[in-house]
Each structure stands twice: as C-alpha cells, then as structure tokens.
Coordinates of C-alpha atoms and ligand atoms in Angstrom, one line a residue:
M601 CA 22.5 -0.6 -17.3
T602 CA 22.7 2.3 -19.4
R603 CA 20.6 0.8 -22.5
L604 CA 17.2 -1.1 -22.2
A605 CA 17.3 -4.5 -23.8
F606 CA 13.1 -3.7 -24.9
R607 CA 10.9 -1.1 -25.1
P608 CA 9.7 -0.2 -22.0
K609 CA 5.6 -0.4 -21.7
Q610 CA 4.1 2.6 -20.3
S611 CA 0.8 0.5 -19.7
L612 CA 2.8 -1.7 -17.2
G613 CA 4.5 1.5 -15.6
Q614 CA 7.8 0.3 -16.7
N615 CA 10.2 2.7 -14.9
F616 CA 13.5 1.0 -14.4
L617 CA 15.7 2.4 -11.4
L618 CA 19.3 3.4 -12.6
D619 CA 21.0 4.1 -9.5
E620 CA 22.3 1.6 -7.5
N621 CA 22.9 3.6 -4.3
V622 CA 19.2 4.2 -4.1
A623 CA 18.4 0.4 -4.7
R624 CA 20.7 -0.4 -1.8
K625 CA 19.1 2.4 0.3
I626 CA 15.6 0.8 -0.4
V627 CA 17.1 -2.8 0.4
A628 CA 18.3 -1.3 3.7
A629 CA 14.7 0.2 4.3
V630 CA 13.4 -3.3 3.9
D631 CA 16.3 -4.4 6.3
P632 CA 15.9 -8.4 5.3
Q633 CA 17.1 -10.9 7.8
A634 CA 18.6 -14.7 7.2
G635 CA 15.1 -15.9 8.3
D636 CA 13.2 -13.4 6.5
A637 CA 10.7 -14.4 3.5
L638 CA 10.0 -11.3 0.9
I639 CA 7.6 -10.9 -1.6
E640 CA 8.8 -8.4 -4.2
I641 CA 6.1 -6.8 -6.4
G642 CA 7.4 -6.2 -10.4
P643 CA 11.3 -7.0 -10.0
G644 CA 11.8 -6.0 -13.6
Y645 CA 15.5 -6.3 -14.4
G646 CA 16.1 -7.3 -10.7
V647 CA 17.8 -3.8 -9.7
L648 CA 16.4 -4.8 -6.2
T649 CA 16.4 -8.4 -6.4
K650 CA 19.8 -9.0 -6.6
Y651 CA 20.5 -7.2 -3.2
L652 CA 17.5 -9.1 -1.6
V653 CA 18.5 -12.5 -2.2
Q654 CA 21.8 -11.5 -0.6
Q655 CA 20.3 -10.9 2.8
A656 CA 16.9 -12.6 3.1
G657 CA 16.2 -16.2 3.5
H658 CA 13.9 -16.4 0.5
V659 CA 12.3 -14.1 -2.3
T660 CA 9.1 -14.5 -4.1
A661 CA 9.5 -12.1 -7.0
V662 CA 5.9 -11.3 -9.1
E663 CA 6.6 -10.3 -12.5
I664 CA 3.6 -9.6 -14.8
D665 CA 5.8 -8.9 -18.2
R666 CA 6.9 -12.1 -19.9
H667 CA 10.1 -11.1 -21.2
L668 CA 11.2 -9.6 -17.8
H669 CA 10.1 -12.9 -16.2
A670 CA 12.0 -14.8 -18.7
R671 CA 14.9 -12.8 -18.5
L672 CA 15.4 -12.6 -14.7
Q673 CA 14.7 -16.7 -14.9
E674 CA 17.7 -17.2 -17.1
Q675 CA 19.9 -14.5 -15.2
M676 CA 19.2 -15.8 -11.8
R677 CA 19.0 -19.3 -12.3
Q678 CA 21.8 -20.2 -9.6
V679 CA 20.1 -18.2 -7.3
Q680 CA 19.0 -20.9 -4.9
N681 CA 16.7 -18.7 -2.6
L682 CA 14.7 -16.8 -5.6
T683 CA 11.4 -18.2 -6.8
L684 CA 10.1 -16.0 -9.9
V685 CA 6.2 -16.0 -10.5
H686 CA 5.0 -14.8 -13.6
A687 CA 1.7 -13.2 -12.7
D688 CA -0.4 -10.1 -12.1
F689 CA 0.1 -9.4 -8.0
L690 CA -3.2 -8.1 -8.1
K691 CA -4.4 -11.4 -8.8
V692 CA -1.9 -13.7 -7.1
D693 CA -3.2 -15.6 -3.8
L694 CA -0.9 -14.0 -0.9
Q695 CA -1.8 -16.6 1.3
Q696 CA -0.4 -19.4 -1.0
L697 CA 3.2 -17.4 -1.6
I698 CA 3.2 -17.1 2.5
P699 CA 2.6 -20.6 3.5
Q700 CA 4.1 -19.9 6.8
G701 CA 4.7 -17.2 9.4
T702 CA 4.6 -13.4 7.9
A703 CA 6.4 -12.0 4.9
K704 CA 7.7 -8.6 3.9
V705 CA 6.6 -7.1 0.6
V706 CA 8.7 -4.9 -1.4
G707 CA 8.3 -2.9 -4.8
N708 CA 9.2 -0.2 -6.9
I709 CA 5.7 -0.5 -8.2
P710 CA 3.9 0.6 -11.2
Y711 CA 2.1 3.9 -9.9
Q712 CA -1.0 2.9 -11.5
I713 CA -1.5 -0.1 -9.2
T714 CA -0.4 1.4 -5.9
S715 CA -3.8 1.9 -4.3
P716 CA -5.0 -1.7 -5.1
A717 CA -1.8 -3.3 -4.4
L718 CA -1.8 -1.6 -1.1
F719 CA -5.1 -2.4 -0.3
K720 CA -4.3 -6.0 -1.2
V721 CA -1.4 -6.1 1.3
F722 CA -3.9 -4.3 4.0
D723 CA -6.2 -7.6 3.3
Y724 CA -3.4 -9.6 3.9
R725 CA -1.9 -7.9 7.0
Q726 CA -2.0 -10.7 9.2
L727 CA 0.7 -12.5 7.0
V728 CA 2.7 -9.2 6.4
S729 CA 5.2 -7.8 8.8
K730 CA 6.0 -4.4 6.9
T731 CA 5.9 -3.3 3.6
V732 CA 8.1 -1.0 1.5
M733 CA 7.4 0.7 -1.4
M734 CA 8.5 3.3 -3.6
I735 CA 5.4 5.2 -4.7
Q736 CA 4.6 8.7 -6.3
K737 CA 5.6 11.4 -3.7
E738 CA 2.2 13.1 -3.6
V739 CA 0.7 9.9 -2.7
A740 CA 3.5 9.2 -0.2
D741 CA 2.5 12.2 1.4
R742 CA -1.2 11.4 1.4
I743 CA -0.1 8.6 3.2
V744 CA 1.5 9.9 6.3
A745 CA -0.8 12.8 6.3
V746 CA -2.4 14.1 9.7
P747 CA -5.6 15.2 10.2
R748 CA -6.9 19.0 9.2
T749 CA -4.6 18.8 6.4
K750 CA -5.5 18.9 2.8
A751 CA -3.6 15.5 2.1
Y752 CA -5.6 13.8 5.0
G753 CA -7.9 11.4 3.6
I754 CA -9.0 7.2 2.9
M755 CA -5.1 6.1 2.4
S756 CA -4.1 8.1 5.6
V757 CA -6.5 6.4 7.9
F758 CA -6.2 2.7 6.4
S759 CA -2.5 3.1 6.6
R760 CA -2.4 4.3 10.2
L761 CA -5.4 2.1 11.3
Y762 CA -3.4 -0.9 10.4
S763 CA 0.4 0.0 10.5
E764 CA 2.7 2.9 11.5
P765 CA 3.5 4.5 7.9
S766 CA 6.6 6.7 7.5
I767 CA 8.6 7.9 4.5
A768 CA 12.2 6.8 4.4
F769 CA 13.2 9.1 1.8
Q770 CA 12.5 10.8 -1.4
V771 CA 13.8 9.9 -4.9
S772 CA 14.3 12.0 -7.8
R773 CA 12.5 11.1 -11.1
N774 CA 16.2 11.3 -12.5
V775 CA 17.1 8.2 -11.5
F776 CA 14.8 6.1 -13.8
K777 CA 14.7 5.2 -17.3
P778 CA 12.6 6.1 -18.9
R779 CA 12.1 9.2 -16.6
P780 CA 8.5 9.3 -15.1
E781 CA 6.7 12.3 -14.8
V782 CA 6.6 12.3 -11.0
D783 CA 9.0 12.3 -8.3
S784 CA 9.0 9.2 -5.8
A785 CA 9.2 8.7 -2.5
V786 CA 9.9 5.5 -0.5
V787 CA 7.3 4.6 2.4
V788 CA 7.6 2.0 5.1
W789 CA 4.2 0.6 6.3
D790 CA 5.2 -1.5 9.8
F791 CA 2.2 -3.5 10.9
S792 CA 3.5 -4.5 14.0
K793 CA 3.1 -1.1 15.3
A794 CA -0.4 -0.8 14.3
P795 CA -2.5 1.2 17.4
V796 CA -4.5 -0.9 19.4
V797 CA -7.8 -0.5 18.4
S798 CA -10.9 -2.8 18.3
P799 CA -13.7 -1.8 15.8
H800 CA -16.8 -4.2 16.5
S801 CA -17.5 -4.4 12.8
P802 CA -14.2 -4.1 10.7
E803 CA -16.4 -3.9 7.9
L804 CA -18.4 -1.1 8.9
L805 CA -15.4 0.9 9.9
V806 CA -14.3 0.8 6.3
E807 CA -17.7 1.6 5.3
V808 CA -18.1 4.6 7.5
V809 CA -14.5 5.8 6.3
R810 CA -15.1 5.5 2.8
T811 CA -18.6 6.8 3.1
T812 CA -17.9 9.9 4.9
F813 CA -14.4 10.9 3.0
N814 CA -16.5 10.1 -0.3
Q815 CA -18.2 13.6 0.8
R816 CA -15.2 15.4 2.7
R817 CA -16.9 18.5 2.8
K818 CA -19.9 17.5 4.1
M819 CA -20.5 17.0 8.1
L820 CA -20.8 13.8 9.4
R821 CA -24.7 13.7 9.9
N822 CA -25.2 14.4 6.4
S823 CA -22.8 11.6 4.8
L824 CA -23.8 9.0 7.4
Q825 CA -27.1 9.0 6.0
R826 CA -25.9 6.9 3.3
L827 CA -25.0 4.4 5.3
S828 CA -27.9 1.6 5.0
C829 CA -27.8 0.4 8.9
Y830 CA -27.7 4.1 10.1
Q831 CA -30.7 6.2 9.2
E832 CA -33.2 5.4 11.8
N833 CA -30.4 5.5 14.3
G834 CA -28.4 8.8 13.7
P835 CA -29.9 10.8 16.5
G836 CA -28.9 8.3 19.3
L837 CA -24.6 8.7 18.6
D838 CA -23.1 10.2 21.5
F839 CA -20.4 12.0 18.7
D840 CA -20.8 15.4 17.5
L841 CA -21.9 14.9 14.1
T842 CA -21.1 18.5 12.7
R843 CA -17.9 17.5 12.4
R844 CA -16.4 16.7 9.2
P845 CA -14.4 13.3 8.2
E846 CA -10.7 15.3 8.0
E847 CA -10.9 16.3 11.6
L848 CA -11.2 12.6 12.7
D849 CA -8.0 10.5 13.6
V850 CA -8.4 6.7 13.6
T851 CA -9.5 6.3 17.1
E852 CA -12.3 8.4 16.7
F853 CA -13.2 6.7 13.4
V854 CA -13.1 3.8 15.6
D855 CA -15.5 5.0 18.4
L856 CA -18.0 6.6 15.6
S857 CA -18.0 3.2 13.6
N858 CA -18.8 1.2 17.2
Q859 CA -21.4 3.3 18.0
V860 CA -23.0 3.0 14.8
A861 CA -22.4 -0.6 15.2
R862 CA -23.7 -0.9 18.5
L863 CA -27.0 1.0 17.7
W864 CA -27.7 -1.1 14.8
T865 CA -27.1 -4.2 16.6
N866 CA -29.7 -3.0 19.2
K867 CA -32.2 -2.3 16.7
T868 CA -32.0 -5.6 14.5
Ligands
LIG1912 N1 11.7 -3.0 -9.6 C1 12.2 -2.7 -11.0 C2 11.2 -2.4 -12.1 C3 10.3 -1.2 -11.7 S1 8.9 -0.7 -13.1 C4 13.0 -1.2 -10.7 O1 13.0 -0.7 -9.8 O2 14.0 -1.2 -11.6 C5 7.6 -1.7 -12.5 C6 7.5 -3.2 -12.9 O3 6.4 -3.7 -12.2 C7 8.0 -3.4 -14.0 O4 8.7 -4.9 -14.5 C8 6.5 -4.0 -14.6 O5 6.6 -5.1 -15.7 C9 5.8 -4.7 -13.4 N2 4.6 -4.6 -13.3 C10 3.6 -4.0 -13.8 N3 2.3 -4.2 -13.3 C11 2.2 -5.5 -12.2 C12 1.5 -6.2 -11.8 N4 0.3 -5.9 -11.9 N5 1.8 -7.2 -11.1 C13 3.5 -7.7 -11.0 N6 4.3 -6.8 -11.9 C14 3.7 -5.7 -12.2

C-alpha cells in the first residue's frame, strides 16, 4: 500500500503501518495459537489482521471508522474466523466479545487513546491473558520504568501490579503513513506473570497510587491527607511516610494501602 484510499483522520490517530516486516514482528510478539481468541483494536487496513487470522483461532477486530470497517468487511468477507465490529473500543463490552475463556488483546492503537485503552484492558484483566500494543516510545519507557527514575509513575505501577510488562522492540516513525511526530515501541503485558500480592481493598490501592503520584514530589504523609479515610488514622501506620511515591515499588504500595485499609476498618 503506497497510496491511501482516503484521507487519514488525525482525530482518530490514523497512522497506518506500511512495513510488513514490522507487522510480522508484532504478530510474533502476540504469538497467536490455534486455540486463541484475539481482540484487535483499530485494524485500519488490516495490516496486522491478515496475519493474525492465519494463526489464531478467532479474531474480533474493533474499528471505529465506518469507511475502514466497511472496506475490511468487503476485503475479508471470505475469512471464516474473523468478526469485524464497527465500534469505539473504549465503549465496547469486552465481556461480550470474550464469551468464554480468555483472549489476547492486540493493537497498533491511536496514541491519544493509549491510557484509556490500557486501563480498560486492566479492568478486564481476568479475561485477558496478554496484551500487545504499539504505543509512543516515551509512554512505553514509562510503562517499564522502575522506582527512583523520572519515568516511574502511575502507568508503571499499574502495569507491574497486574502483569509483567516488557518492551518487545522499537519502531521508527518512518514506517507509517502519514508519518507520526514520534517513534513507537511494541509493549507486551503478560497478565499470567502478575506478582502475587493481595491488596485488602483493590479500590483503595488504586486511590493510594493515584493520590500520591498526583503530588509526586510530596512526602507520603502530606499527599495521603487527601484520602478521605486517612486523616485521623495517619499516625498509626508502620511505614516511613517521609518517603515519596516514586521510591515505592508495587509490593510497598500494596503494604501501604493495606495498612491504611486496616486502620480504617478498625475505626469504623
Ligand atoms: N492497525 C492499523 C491502523 C493503525 S491507525 C495499522 O497498523 O496500520 C489506528 C486505527 O485505530 C485506525 O484505523 C483508527 O480508525 C482506529 N481507531 C481510532 N480510535 C479508535 C477507537 N476508539 N476504537 C477503535 N478503533 C479506533
């Protein structure tokens, strides 16, 4: 494909992959098995889809653009193990698309939906064994970042809490049309390799991570004041609250939130 059949929509993050080698490498990172159900986000012209259907048991591809959806529908109408859905991935009910077992989620996704798409997959992680996404390189670096580095933040903590994230390889901006402003990386989140941690209250854990990183330069004892359940119980924690969120690894966040949860339940 050297010419595009229509004018790409920047608002939908349409940067189409032209390099078949890169497409095959992404598919290799997904490692589809004959029994696998895959969900693809934003198939576009189907550069990944055509390889995915060759190897996976079934592929469900969710495309928001009506023209691209119709085009792919026409082009792939012979393909038995493909379901094309015309919808916004952020609005679909993944449970409905994964009626049994688990699925792998894959996509060369629009950069503007990286964070919501990823958190959506996290929300459904019981149904997802692995996710492979091509995203902006800087965001990929944040995802795999370790404590005490500048890139370490909310994305790193949640990625590590729910999975084992890794960068499979980097991709130059030159293999897309139109050419984006940034380089990319293909990231793999393996949900089967999540660390064994047991937060007493997963909701509170999420709140603790978000609240403390929203003021990442502040000591924990200051930012934790913002938690509605925290204030009066603060002094009872067996945790060095002069530390800052960027120093804490996933296990320590779980410990901290469990202590807050325990004190809170004792009070109420
Ligand atoms: N995967 C293709 C297309 C990448 S461009 C390739 O590698 O060439 C991103 C694709 O995601 C476009 O087809 C765009 O229309 C689609 N898209 C954008 N927002 C979406 C959303 N919210 N839900 C589903 N698809 C979306």
